[in-house]
CSV table of C-alpha atoms in Angstrom, one decimal:
chain,number,residue,atom,x,y,z
A,8,MET,CA,204.8,-190.8,-48.5
A,9,LYS,CA,203.7,-192.6,-45.3
A,10,GLN,CA,200.9,-190.9,-43.4
A,11,ASN,CA,201.4,-190.2,-39.7
A,12,THR,CA,198.5,-192.2,-38.4
A,13,LEU,CA,197.8,-194.9,-35.8
A,14,GLN,CA,198.0,-197.6,-38.5
A,15,GLY,CA,200.2,-200.7,-38.2
A,16,ASN,CA,203.3,-199.0,-39.8
A,17,SER,CA,203.0,-195.9,-37.6
A,18,LYS,CA,206.2,-194.8,-35.8
A,19,VAL,CA,204.2,-193.9,-32.6
A,20,TYR,CA,202.5,-197.3,-32.7
A,21,ASN,CA,205.8,-199.2,-32.9
A,22,SER,CA,209.1,-197.7,-32.0
A,23,GLN,CA,207.5,-195.0,-29.8
A,24,ALA,CA,205.0,-197.3,-28.2
A,25,ASP,CA,205.3,-195.5,-24.9
A,26,ILE,CA,203.7,-192.4,-26.3
A,27,TYR,CA,200.8,-194.4,-27.7
A,28,GLU,CA,200.4,-196.1,-24.4
A,29,GLU,CA,199.8,-192.6,-22.8
A,30,PHE,CA,197.2,-192.0,-25.5
A,31,VAL,CA,195.4,-195.3,-24.8
A,32,ASP,CA,195.5,-194.8,-21.1
A,33,ALA,CA,193.7,-191.5,-21.4
A,34,GLU,CA,191.1,-192.9,-23.9
A,35,ASP,CA,187.7,-193.9,-22.5
A,36,TYR,CA,188.8,-192.8,-19.0
A,37,SER,CA,185.4,-193.6,-17.6
A,38,LYS,CA,185.6,-197.2,-19.0
A,39,LYS,CA,182.2,-197.0,-20.5
A,40,ILE,CA,183.2,-199.4,-23.3
A,41,LEU,CA,184.3,-202.0,-20.8
A,42,LYS,CA,181.1,-201.6,-18.8
A,43,PHE,CA,179.1,-202.2,-22.0
A,44,LEU,CA,181.2,-205.3,-23.0
A,45,LYS,CA,181.3,-207.0,-19.6
A,46,PRO,CA,178.0,-208.8,-19.8
A,47,LYS,CA,178.7,-209.8,-23.4
A,48,ILE,CA,182.0,-211.5,-22.7
A,49,GLU,CA,181.3,-213.2,-19.4
A,50,ASN,CA,182.4,-216.9,-19.5
A,51,LYS,CA,183.0,-216.6,-23.3
A,52,ILE,CA,186.0,-217.2,-25.5
A,53,VAL,CA,186.9,-213.7,-26.6
A,54,LEU,CA,189.0,-212.5,-29.5
A,55,ASP,CA,190.2,-208.9,-29.3
A,56,VAL,CA,191.4,-207.8,-32.8
A,57,GLY,CA,193.8,-204.9,-32.4
A,58,CYS,CA,194.3,-205.4,-28.7
A,59,VAL,CA,197.1,-202.7,-28.6
A,60,ASN,CA,198.9,-202.6,-25.2
A,61,GLY,CA,196.2,-204.6,-23.4
A,62,LYS,CA,194.5,-201.7,-21.7
A,63,PHE,CA,191.4,-203.8,-20.9
A,64,ALA,CA,192.9,-207.2,-21.5
A,65,SER,CA,193.4,-208.3,-17.8
A,66,GLU,CA,189.9,-207.2,-16.8
A,67,MET,CA,188.4,-209.0,-19.8
A,68,ALA,CA,190.5,-212.1,-19.0
A,69,HIS,CA,189.0,-212.3,-15.5
A,70,LEU,CA,185.5,-212.2,-17.0
A,71,SER,CA,186.0,-214.5,-20.0
A,72,SER,CA,186.8,-218.2,-20.1
A,73,LYS,CA,189.6,-217.4,-22.6
A,74,TYR,CA,191.0,-214.1,-23.9
A,75,ILE,CA,192.9,-214.0,-27.2
A,76,GLY,CA,194.5,-210.7,-28.2
A,77,ILE,CA,196.0,-210.1,-31.6
A,78,ASP,CA,197.8,-207.0,-32.9
A,79,ILE,CA,200.1,-206.2,-35.8
A,80,SER,CA,202.6,-204.4,-33.6
A,81,GLU,CA,205.1,-206.5,-31.6
A,82,ALA,CA,205.8,-203.5,-29.4
A,83,GLN,CA,202.1,-203.4,-28.4
A,84,ILE,CA,201.9,-207.1,-27.9
A,85,ASN,CA,204.9,-207.0,-25.6
A,86,LYS,CA,203.2,-204.3,-23.4
A,87,ALA,CA,200.0,-206.4,-23.3
A,88,LYS,CA,202.0,-209.4,-22.1
A,89,VAL,CA,203.2,-207.4,-19.1
A,90,LYS,CA,199.7,-206.3,-18.3
A,91,THR,CA,198.4,-209.9,-18.5
A,92,ALA,CA,201.3,-211.8,-16.9
A,93,GLU,CA,199.2,-213.1,-14.1
A,94,ASN,CA,196.3,-214.2,-16.3
A,95,LYS,CA,196.5,-217.9,-17.2
A,96,ASN,CA,193.7,-217.8,-19.8
A,97,VAL,CA,195.3,-215.2,-22.1
A,98,LYS,CA,196.9,-215.9,-25.5
A,99,LEU,CA,198.6,-213.0,-27.3
A,100,ILE,CA,199.6,-213.2,-31.0
A,101,CYS,CA,201.4,-210.7,-33.2
A,102,CYS,CA,199.8,-211.1,-36.6
A,103,SER,CA,197.7,-209.4,-39.3
A,104,ALA,CA,193.9,-209.4,-38.9
A,105,THR,CA,193.5,-210.3,-42.5
A,106,ASN,CA,194.7,-213.8,-41.8
A,107,LEU,CA,193.8,-214.9,-38.3
A,108,PRO,CA,195.8,-217.9,-37.0
A,109,LEU,CA,192.7,-219.5,-35.4
A,110,PRO,CA,190.4,-222.4,-36.4
A,111,SER,CA,187.0,-221.6,-37.9
A,112,GLU,CA,184.1,-221.3,-35.3
A,113,SER,CA,186.5,-221.2,-32.4
A,114,VAL,CA,185.5,-218.0,-30.5
A,115,ASP,CA,182.2,-216.7,-29.0
A,116,ILE,CA,182.8,-213.0,-29.3
A,117,VAL,CA,185.0,-210.8,-31.4
A,118,ILE,CA,185.7,-207.2,-30.2
A,119,SER,CA,187.8,-204.6,-32.0
A,120,LEU,CA,188.4,-201.1,-30.7
A,121,TRP,CA,189.3,-198.5,-33.3
A,122,ALA,CA,191.1,-201.1,-35.4
A,123,VAL,CA,189.1,-201.8,-38.6
A,124,SER,CA,188.8,-198.1,-39.5
A,125,VAL,CA,192.6,-197.6,-39.7
A,126,ILE,CA,193.1,-200.6,-42.0
A,127,ARG,CA,194.0,-199.3,-45.4
A,128,GLY,CA,191.6,-200.0,-48.2
A,129,ARG,CA,188.1,-201.4,-48.3
A,130,ARG,CA,189.4,-204.7,-49.7
A,131,ASN,CA,191.5,-205.3,-46.6
A,132,LYS,CA,188.7,-204.2,-44.3
A,133,ARG,CA,186.4,-206.7,-46.0
A,134,LYS,CA,189.0,-209.4,-45.5
A,135,VAL,CA,189.2,-208.6,-41.8
A,136,LEU,CA,185.4,-208.7,-41.3
A,137,LYS,CA,185.3,-212.1,-43.2
A,138,GLU,CA,188.0,-213.5,-40.9
A,139,MET,CA,186.1,-212.3,-37.9
A,140,GLU,CA,183.0,-214.1,-39.1
A,141,ARG,CA,185.0,-217.2,-40.0
A,142,VAL,CA,186.4,-217.7,-36.5
A,143,LEU,CA,183.0,-217.0,-34.8
A,144,LYS,CA,180.9,-219.9,-33.5
A,145,LYS,CA,177.2,-220.2,-34.3
A,146,ASP,CA,175.3,-217.2,-32.8
A,147,GLY,CA,178.6,-215.4,-32.2
A,148,GLU,CA,178.7,-211.7,-32.3
A,149,ILE,CA,181.1,-209.0,-33.5
A,150,TYR,CA,181.5,-205.7,-31.6
A,151,LEU,CA,183.4,-202.8,-33.2
A,152,VAL,CA,184.1,-199.5,-31.4
A,153,GLU,CA,184.7,-196.6,-33.7
A,154,ASN,CA,184.7,-192.8,-33.6
A,155,ASP,CA,181.5,-190.9,-34.2
A,156,PHE,CA,181.9,-188.7,-37.3
A,157,SER,CA,180.0,-185.9,-35.5
A,158,GLY,CA,182.1,-185.9,-32.3
A,159,ASP,CA,184.7,-183.4,-31.1
A,160,PHE,CA,187.6,-185.8,-31.5
A,161,GLU,CA,186.8,-186.7,-35.1
A,162,ILE,CA,186.3,-183.1,-36.1
A,163,MET,CA,189.7,-182.2,-34.5
A,164,ARG,CA,191.3,-184.9,-36.7
A,165,GLY,CA,189.5,-183.6,-39.7
A,166,HIS,CA,188.0,-186.9,-40.9
A,167,PRO,CA,184.2,-186.6,-40.4
A,168,ILE,CA,183.2,-187.1,-44.0
A,169,ARG,CA,185.5,-190.1,-44.4
A,170,THR,CA,184.3,-191.6,-41.1
A,171,LYS,CA,180.6,-191.1,-42.1
A,172,LYS,CA,181.2,-193.0,-45.3
A,173,TYR,CA,182.9,-195.8,-43.4
A,174,HIS,CA,179.9,-196.0,-41.0
A,175,LYS,CA,177.5,-196.3,-43.9
A,176,TRP,CA,179.7,-199.1,-45.3
A,177,LEU,CA,179.5,-201.0,-42.0
A,178,GLU,CA,175.7,-200.6,-41.9
A,179,LYS,CA,175.5,-201.9,-45.5
A,180,ASN,CA,177.5,-204.9,-44.3
A,181,GLY,CA,174.8,-205.7,-41.6
A,182,PHE,CA,176.1,-203.9,-38.6
A,183,LYS,CA,173.8,-202.2,-36.1
A,184,SER,CA,174.9,-199.0,-34.3
A,185,LYS,CA,174.6,-197.6,-30.8
A,186,LYS,CA,176.1,-194.2,-29.9
A,187,MET,CA,177.9,-193.4,-26.7
A,188,VAL,CA,179.7,-190.5,-25.2
A,189,THR,CA,183.0,-190.9,-23.3
A,190,TYR,CA,186.2,-188.8,-22.9
A,191,PHE,CA,189.9,-188.6,-22.9
A,192,ASN,CA,191.6,-187.5,-19.6
A,193,PHE,CA,195.3,-186.8,-19.9
A,194,LYS,CA,197.5,-186.1,-16.9
A,195,SER,CA,197.9,-182.5,-18.0
A,196,PHE,CA,197.1,-180.1,-20.8
A,197,GLU,CA,200.8,-180.1,-21.8
A,198,ASP,CA,200.7,-184.0,-22.0
A,199,ALA,CA,197.6,-183.8,-24.2
A,200,LYS,CA,199.3,-181.4,-26.6
A,201,ARG,CA,202.5,-183.4,-26.7
A,202,ILE,CA,200.8,-186.7,-27.3
A,203,PHE,CA,198.5,-185.4,-30.0
A,204,HIS,CA,201.5,-183.7,-31.7
A,205,ALA,CA,203.5,-186.9,-31.7
A,206,ILE,CA,200.6,-188.7,-33.5
A,207,TRP,CA,199.1,-186.0,-35.7
A,208,LYS,CA,201.5,-183.1,-35.6
A,209,GLY,CA,200.4,-179.5,-35.3
A,210,ARG,CA,197.3,-179.7,-37.5
A,211,VAL,CA,195.6,-181.5,-34.7
A,212,SER,CA,197.6,-180.7,-31.5
A,213,ASN,CA,196.9,-177.0,-32.1
A,214,LYS,CA,193.2,-177.7,-31.5
A,215,VAL,CA,193.8,-179.2,-28.1
A,216,LYS,CA,192.4,-176.8,-25.5
A,217,ASN,CA,192.1,-178.9,-22.4
A,218,LYS,CA,193.5,-182.1,-20.8
A,219,VAL,CA,189.9,-183.5,-21.0
A,220,ILE,CA,188.6,-184.1,-24.5
A,221,ASN,CA,185.0,-185.2,-25.3
A,222,HIS,CA,185.0,-188.4,-27.3
A,223,ASN,CA,181.8,-189.5,-29.1
A,224,ILE,CA,181.9,-193.1,-30.2
A,225,VAL,CA,179.7,-195.6,-32.0
A,226,LEU,CA,179.4,-199.3,-31.0
A,227,PHE,CA,178.7,-201.5,-34.0
A,228,SER,CA,177.4,-205.0,-33.6
A,229,LYS,CA,176.6,-207.9,-35.9
A,230,LYS,CA,175.7,-211.5,-35.4
A,231,LYS,CA,177.4,-214.2,-37.4
A,232,SER,CA,175.9,-214.6,-40.9
A,233,PHE,CA,175.5,-218.0,-42.5
A,234,LYS,CA,175.0,-216.7,-46.1
């Protein structure tokens, strides 16, 4: 049976992409992640793995010399194309992150927001990380944004133990971590309940008590390895 998650085959992520767009728009409402990434991507060739609907794509494109966004969902890529229609230095590709259609050592920075963690299986996760390193130039860096296992959002979802193991796995693979606190801000409490129910059903939506939800995250970073 397929799980109702935000993974590539998720109904909400594809045929109901408008609902997921509401979720993404509410996520990191203070744009703390973008503020952190801005000095890292300035005048750089940036690859965004799992770019979803292009929430930050246009702003990143203005800062970077070139922005490349990839996502497994055609519905999400189409939304990102609308958001970046006026940006001439943007390339958007619908593909799997396990086989990036880019030359080796062709990008300066790889970023990935909540994407690697939802890829099924450690073997596929490892393939994605290797592909990220392959396309990076010398001294390039990877930045992953993931949920903090001790945060309100991850506890609501019921995945803290699994997420903690995933974090340890990233650290064993050479990633350094930095914690940050941000929040979701939905248009209303009713919208928050509706959107969470569409994605995770009642087991999570029943825990929603406010339109604002604290969101503890972890920023993982790693410079290219030449081993």
